[in-house]
CSV table of N, CA and C in Angstrom, one decimal:
chain,number,residue,atom,x,y,z
A,1,MET,N,37.4,74.7,-15.9
A,1,MET,CA,37.6,74.9,-17.3
A,1,MET,C,38.5,76.1,-17.5
A,2,PRO,N,39.6,76.0,-18.0
A,2,PRO,CA,40.5,77.1,-18.2
A,2,PRO,C,39.9,78.2,-19.0
A,3,GLY,N,40.4,79.4,-19.0
A,3,GLY,CA,39.8,80.6,-19.6
A,3,GLY,C,39.6,80.4,-21.1
A,4,ARG,N,40.5,79.8,-21.8
A,4,ARG,CA,40.3,79.6,-23.3
A,4,ARG,C,39.1,78.7,-23.6
A,5,ALA,N,39.0,77.6,-22.8
A,5,ALA,CA,37.9,76.7,-23.0
A,5,ALA,C,36.6,77.4,-22.7
A,6,SER,N,36.6,78.2,-21.6
A,6,SER,CA,35.4,78.9,-21.2
A,6,SER,C,35.0,79.9,-22.3
A,7,ALA,N,36.0,80.6,-22.8
A,7,ALA,CA,35.7,81.5,-23.9
A,7,ALA,C,35.1,80.8,-25.1
A,8,ARG,N,35.7,79.6,-25.4
A,8,ARG,CA,35.2,78.7,-26.5
A,8,ARG,C,33.8,78.3,-26.3
A,9,ALA,N,33.4,77.9,-25.0
A,9,ALA,CA,32.1,77.5,-24.7
A,9,ALA,C,31.1,78.7,-24.9
A,10,ASP,N,31.6,79.9,-24.5
A,10,ASP,CA,30.7,81.1,-24.7
A,10,ASP,C,30.5,81.3,-26.2
A,11,ASP,N,31.5,81.2,-27.0
A,11,ASP,CA,31.3,81.4,-28.5
A,11,ASP,C,30.4,80.3,-29.0
A,12,LEU,N,30.5,79.1,-28.6
A,12,LEU,CA,29.7,78.0,-29.1
A,12,LEU,C,28.2,78.2,-28.7
A,13,LEU,N,28.0,78.7,-27.4
A,13,LEU,CA,26.6,78.9,-27.0
A,13,LEU,C,25.9,80.0,-27.8
A,14,VAL,N,26.7,81.0,-28.2
A,14,VAL,CA,26.1,82.1,-29.1
A,14,VAL,C,25.7,81.4,-30.5
A,15,LEU,N,26.6,80.6,-31.0
A,15,LEU,CA,26.3,79.9,-32.3
A,15,LEU,C,25.1,79.0,-32.1
A,16,ILE,N,25.0,78.3,-31.0
A,16,ILE,CA,23.9,77.4,-30.8
A,16,ILE,C,22.6,78.2,-30.7
A,17,ALA,N,22.6,79.3,-30.1
A,17,ALA,CA,21.5,80.2,-30.0
A,17,ALA,C,20.9,80.6,-31.4
A,18,HIS,N,21.9,80.6,-32.4
A,18,HIS,CA,21.5,80.9,-33.8
A,18,HIS,C,21.2,79.6,-34.6
A,19,GLY,N,21.2,78.5,-33.9
A,19,GLY,CA,20.8,77.2,-34.6
A,19,GLY,C,21.9,76.4,-35.2
A,20,SER,N,23.1,76.6,-34.7
A,20,SER,CA,24.2,75.8,-35.3
A,20,SER,C,24.3,74.4,-34.6
A,21,THR,N,24.0,73.3,-35.3
A,21,THR,CA,24.1,72.0,-34.8
A,21,THR,C,25.6,71.6,-34.7
A,22,LYS,N,26.5,72.2,-35.5
A,22,LYS,CA,27.9,71.9,-35.4
A,22,LYS,C,28.5,72.5,-34.1
A,23,ALA,N,28.0,73.6,-33.7
A,23,ALA,CA,28.4,74.2,-32.5
A,23,ALA,C,27.9,73.4,-31.3
A,24,LEU,N,26.7,72.8,-31.4
A,24,LEU,CA,26.2,72.0,-30.3
A,24,LEU,C,27.1,70.7,-30.2
A,25,ALA,N,27.5,70.2,-31.3
A,25,ALA,CA,28.4,69.0,-31.3
A,25,ALA,C,29.8,69.4,-30.7
A,26,ALA,N,30.3,70.5,-31.1
A,26,ALA,CA,31.6,71.0,-30.5
A,26,ALA,C,31.5,71.2,-29.0
A,27,LEU,N,30.4,71.8,-28.6
A,27,LEU,CA,30.2,72.0,-27.2
A,27,LEU,C,30.1,70.7,-26.4
A,28,TYR,N,29.4,69.7,-27.0
A,28,TYR,CA,29.4,68.4,-26.4
A,28,TYR,C,30.8,67.8,-26.3
A,29,ASP,N,31.6,67.9,-27.3
A,29,ASP,CA,33.0,67.4,-27.2
A,29,ASP,C,33.8,68.1,-26.1
A,30,LEU,N,33.5,69.4,-25.9
A,30,LEU,CA,34.2,70.2,-25.0
A,30,LEU,C,33.8,69.9,-23.5
A,31,VAL,N,32.5,69.8,-23.3
A,31,VAL,CA,32.1,69.7,-21.9
A,31,VAL,C,31.4,68.4,-21.4
A,32,ALA,N,31.1,67.5,-22.3
A,32,ALA,CA,30.4,66.3,-22.0
A,32,ALA,C,31.1,65.5,-20.9
A,33,PRO,N,32.5,65.3,-21.0
A,33,PRO,CA,33.1,64.6,-19.9
A,33,PRO,C,32.9,65.2,-18.5
A,34,LEU,N,33.0,66.5,-18.4
A,34,LEU,CA,32.8,67.2,-17.2
A,34,LEU,C,31.4,67.0,-16.7
A,35,LEU,N,30.4,67.2,-17.6
A,35,LEU,CA,29.0,67.1,-17.2
A,35,LEU,C,28.7,65.7,-16.8
A,36,LEU,N,29.2,64.7,-17.5
A,36,LEU,CA,28.9,63.3,-17.2
A,36,LEU,C,29.5,63.0,-15.8
A,37,ALA,N,30.6,63.4,-15.5
A,37,ALA,CA,31.2,63.2,-14.1
A,37,ALA,C,30.3,63.8,-13.1
A,38,LEU,N,29.8,65.1,-13.4
A,38,LEU,CA,28.9,65.7,-12.4
A,38,LEU,C,27.6,65.0,-12.3
A,39,LEU,N,27.0,64.6,-13.4
A,39,LEU,CA,25.8,63.8,-13.4
A,39,LEU,C,25.9,62.4,-12.8
A,40,ARG,N,27.1,61.8,-13.0
A,40,ARG,CA,27.3,60.5,-12.4
A,40,ARG,C,27.3,60.6,-10.9
A,41,SER,N,27.8,61.7,-10.4
A,41,SER,CA,27.8,61.9,-8.9
A,41,SER,C,26.4,62.0,-8.3
A,42,ARG,N,25.4,62.3,-9.2
A,42,ARG,CA,24.0,62.4,-8.8
A,42,ARG,C,23.1,61.2,-9.1
A,43,HIS,N,23.6,60.3,-9.9
A,43,HIS,CA,22.8,59.2,-10.4
A,43,HIS,C,23.4,57.8,-10.0
A,44,CYS,N,22.6,56.8,-9.9
A,44,CYS,CA,23.0,55.5,-9.4
A,44,CYS,C,23.9,54.8,-10.4
A,45,THR,N,23.6,55.0,-11.7
A,45,THR,CA,24.3,54.2,-12.7
A,45,THR,C,24.8,55.1,-13.8
A,46,VAL,N,25.8,54.6,-14.5
A,46,VAL,CA,26.4,55.3,-15.7
A,46,VAL,C,25.3,55.6,-16.7
A,47,ASP,N,24.4,54.6,-16.9
A,47,ASP,CA,23.4,54.7,-17.9
A,47,ASP,C,22.4,55.8,-17.6
A,48,GLN,N,22.1,55.9,-16.3
A,48,GLN,CA,21.2,57.0,-15.9
A,48,GLN,C,21.9,58.4,-16.1
A,49,ALA,N,23.1,58.5,-15.8
A,49,ALA,CA,23.9,59.7,-16.1
A,49,ALA,C,23.9,60.0,-17.5
A,50,LYS,N,24.2,59.0,-18.4
A,50,LYS,CA,24.2,59.3,-19.8
A,50,LYS,C,22.9,59.7,-20.4
A,51,ASP,N,21.8,59.1,-19.8
A,51,ASP,CA,20.4,59.6,-20.2
A,51,ASP,C,20.2,61.0,-19.8
A,52,ALA,N,20.6,61.3,-18.6
A,52,ALA,CA,20.5,62.7,-18.1
A,52,ALA,C,21.3,63.7,-19.0
A,53,LEU,N,22.5,63.2,-19.4
A,53,LEU,CA,23.3,64.1,-20.3
A,53,LEU,C,22.6,64.4,-21.6
A,54,VAL,N,21.9,63.5,-22.2
A,54,VAL,CA,21.2,63.7,-23.4
A,54,VAL,C,20.1,64.8,-23.1
A,55,GLY,N,19.5,64.7,-22.0
A,55,GLY,CA,18.5,65.7,-21.6
A,55,GLY,C,19.1,67.1,-21.4
A,56,VAL,N,20.3,67.1,-20.8
A,56,VAL,CA,21.0,68.4,-20.6
A,56,VAL,C,21.3,69.1,-21.9
A,57,PHE,N,21.8,68.3,-22.9
A,57,PHE,CA,22.1,68.9,-24.2
A,57,PHE,C,20.8,69.3,-24.9
A,58,ALA,N,19.7,68.6,-24.7
A,58,ALA,CA,18.5,69.0,-25.3
A,58,ALA,C,18.0,70.4,-24.7
A,59,ARG,N,18.2,70.5,-23.4
A,59,ARG,CA,17.9,71.7,-22.7
A,59,ARG,C,18.8,72.9,-23.2
A,60,ILE,N,20.1,72.6,-23.4
A,60,ILE,CA,21.0,73.6,-23.9
A,60,ILE,C,20.5,74.1,-25.2
A,61,TRP,N,20.1,73.2,-26.1
A,61,TRP,CA,19.7,73.5,-27.4
A,61,TRP,C,18.4,74.4,-27.3
A,62,ARG,N,17.5,74.1,-26.5
A,62,ARG,CA,16.2,74.9,-26.4
A,62,ARG,C,16.4,76.2,-25.7
A,63,THR,N,17.4,76.3,-24.7
A,63,THR,CA,17.5,77.5,-24.0
A,63,THR,C,18.6,78.4,-24.4
A,64,ALA,N,19.5,78.0,-25.3
A,64,ALA,CA,20.6,78.8,-25.7
A,64,ALA,C,20.2,80.2,-26.2
A,65,PRO,N,19.0,80.4,-26.8
A,65,PRO,CA,18.7,81.8,-27.1
A,65,PRO,C,18.5,82.7,-25.9
A,66,ASN,N,18.4,82.1,-24.7
A,66,ASN,CA,18.3,82.9,-23.5
A,66,ASN,C,19.6,83.2,-22.9
A,67,TYR,N,20.7,82.6,-23.4
A,67,TYR,CA,22.0,82.8,-22.8
A,67,TYR,C,22.5,84.2,-23.1
A,68,SER,N,23.1,84.8,-22.1
A,68,SER,CA,23.7,86.1,-22.2
A,68,SER,C,25.2,85.9,-22.2
A,69,PRO,N,25.8,86.2,-23.4
A,69,PRO,CA,27.3,86.0,-23.5
A,69,PRO,C,28.1,86.7,-22.4
A,70,GLY,N,29.2,86.0,-22.1
A,70,GLY,CA,30.0,86.6,-21.0
A,70,GLY,C,31.0,85.5,-20.5
A,71,PRO,N,31.7,85.8,-19.5
A,71,PRO,CA,32.7,84.9,-18.9
A,71,PRO,C,32.1,83.7,-18.1
A,72,HIS,N,30.8,83.6,-18.1
A,72,HIS,CA,30.1,82.7,-17.2
A,72,HIS,C,29.6,81.4,-17.9
A,73,ALA,N,30.1,81.1,-19.1
A,73,ALA,CA,29.5,80.0,-19.9
A,73,ALA,C,29.4,78.7,-19.1
A,74,LEU,N,30.5,78.3,-18.4
A,74,LEU,CA,30.5,77.1,-17.7
A,74,LEU,C,29.4,77.1,-16.6
A,75,ASP,N,29.3,78.2,-15.9
A,75,ASP,CA,28.2,78.2,-14.9
A,75,ASP,C,26.9,78.0,-15.5
A,76,TRP,N,26.6,78.7,-16.6
A,76,TRP,CA,25.3,78.6,-17.3
A,76,TRP,C,25.1,77.1,-17.7
A,77,ILE,N,26.1,76.5,-18.3
A,77,ILE,CA,26.0,75.1,-18.7
A,77,ILE,C,25.7,74.2,-17.6
A,78,ILE,N,26.4,74.4,-16.5
A,78,ILE,CA,26.2,73.5,-15.3
A,78,ILE,C,24.8,73.8,-14.7
A,79,ASP,N,24.3,75.0,-14.8
A,79,ASP,CA,22.9,75.3,-14.4
A,79,ASP,C,21.9,74.4,-15.1
A,80,GLN,N,22.2,74.1,-16.4
A,80,GLN,CA,21.3,73.3,-17.2
A,80,GLN,C,21.2,71.9,-16.7
A,81,THR,N,22.1,71.5,-15.9
A,81,THR,CA,22.1,70.1,-15.3
A,81,THR,C,21.1,70.0,-14.1
A,82,GLN,N,20.7,71.2,-13.7
A,82,GLN,CA,19.8,71.2,-12.5
A,82,GLN,C,18.4,70.6,-12.8
A,83,GLY,N,17.9,70.8,-14.0
A,83,GLY,CA,16.7,70.1,-14.4
A,83,GLY,C,15.5,70.6,-13.6
A,84,ASP,N,14.5,69.7,-13.7
A,84,ASP,CA,13.2,70.0,-13.1
A,84,ASP,C,13.2,69.3,-11.8
A,85,ALA,N,13.1,70.0,-10.7
A,85,ALA,CA,13.1,69.5,-9.4
A,85,ALA,C,11.9,68.5,-9.2
A,86,SER,N,10.8,68.7,-9.9
A,86,SER,CA,9.7,67.8,-9.7
A,86,SER,C,9.9,66.4,-10.3
A,87,THR,N,10.7,66.3,-11.3
A,87,THR,CA,11.0,65.0,-11.9
A,87,THR,C,12.3,64.5,-11.5
A,88,GLY,N,13.2,65.4,-11.1
A,88,GLY,CA,14.5,64.9,-10.7
A,88,GLY,C,15.4,64.6,-11.9
A,89,VAL,N,14.9,64.8,-13.1
A,89,VAL,CA,15.7,64.5,-14.3
A,89,VAL,C,16.3,65.7,-14.9
A,90,PRO,N,17.6,65.9,-14.9
A,90,PRO,CA,18.2,67.0,-15.4
A,90,PRO,C,17.9,67.2,-16.9
A,91,GLY,N,17.7,68.5,-17.3
A,91,GLY,CA,17.5,68.8,-18.7
A,91,GLY,C,16.1,68.5,-19.2
A,92,ARG,N,15.2,68.1,-18.4
A,92,ARG,CA,13.8,67.8,-18.9
A,92,ARG,C,12.8,68.9,-18.7
A,93,ALA,N,13.3,69.9,-18.0
A,93,ALA,CA,12.4,71.1,-17.7
A,93,ALA,C,12.4,72.0,-18.9
A,94,ALA,N,11.4,72.7,-19.2
A,94,ALA,CA,11.4,73.7,-20.3
A,94,ALA,C,12.0,75.0,-20.0
């Protein structure tokens, strides 16, 4: 993700932490294709990857208040795809 997009993701995460659903939608538009490709590499079907993506964005919504702003927004977002190792479902851990 080029610097401008990463900075945009950082700004959006800060807004999401303050409850902005519009920022969550904008972040989805910005990074969902990348995350879907990443998740698709881990799941057998596109439908499984799409289900996991929903979980990732639910986790982003829940954990955005814990995000520390900086140049690492994409790393933080990708970390949210790791999920709960016990279930193997990204984004389903608290």
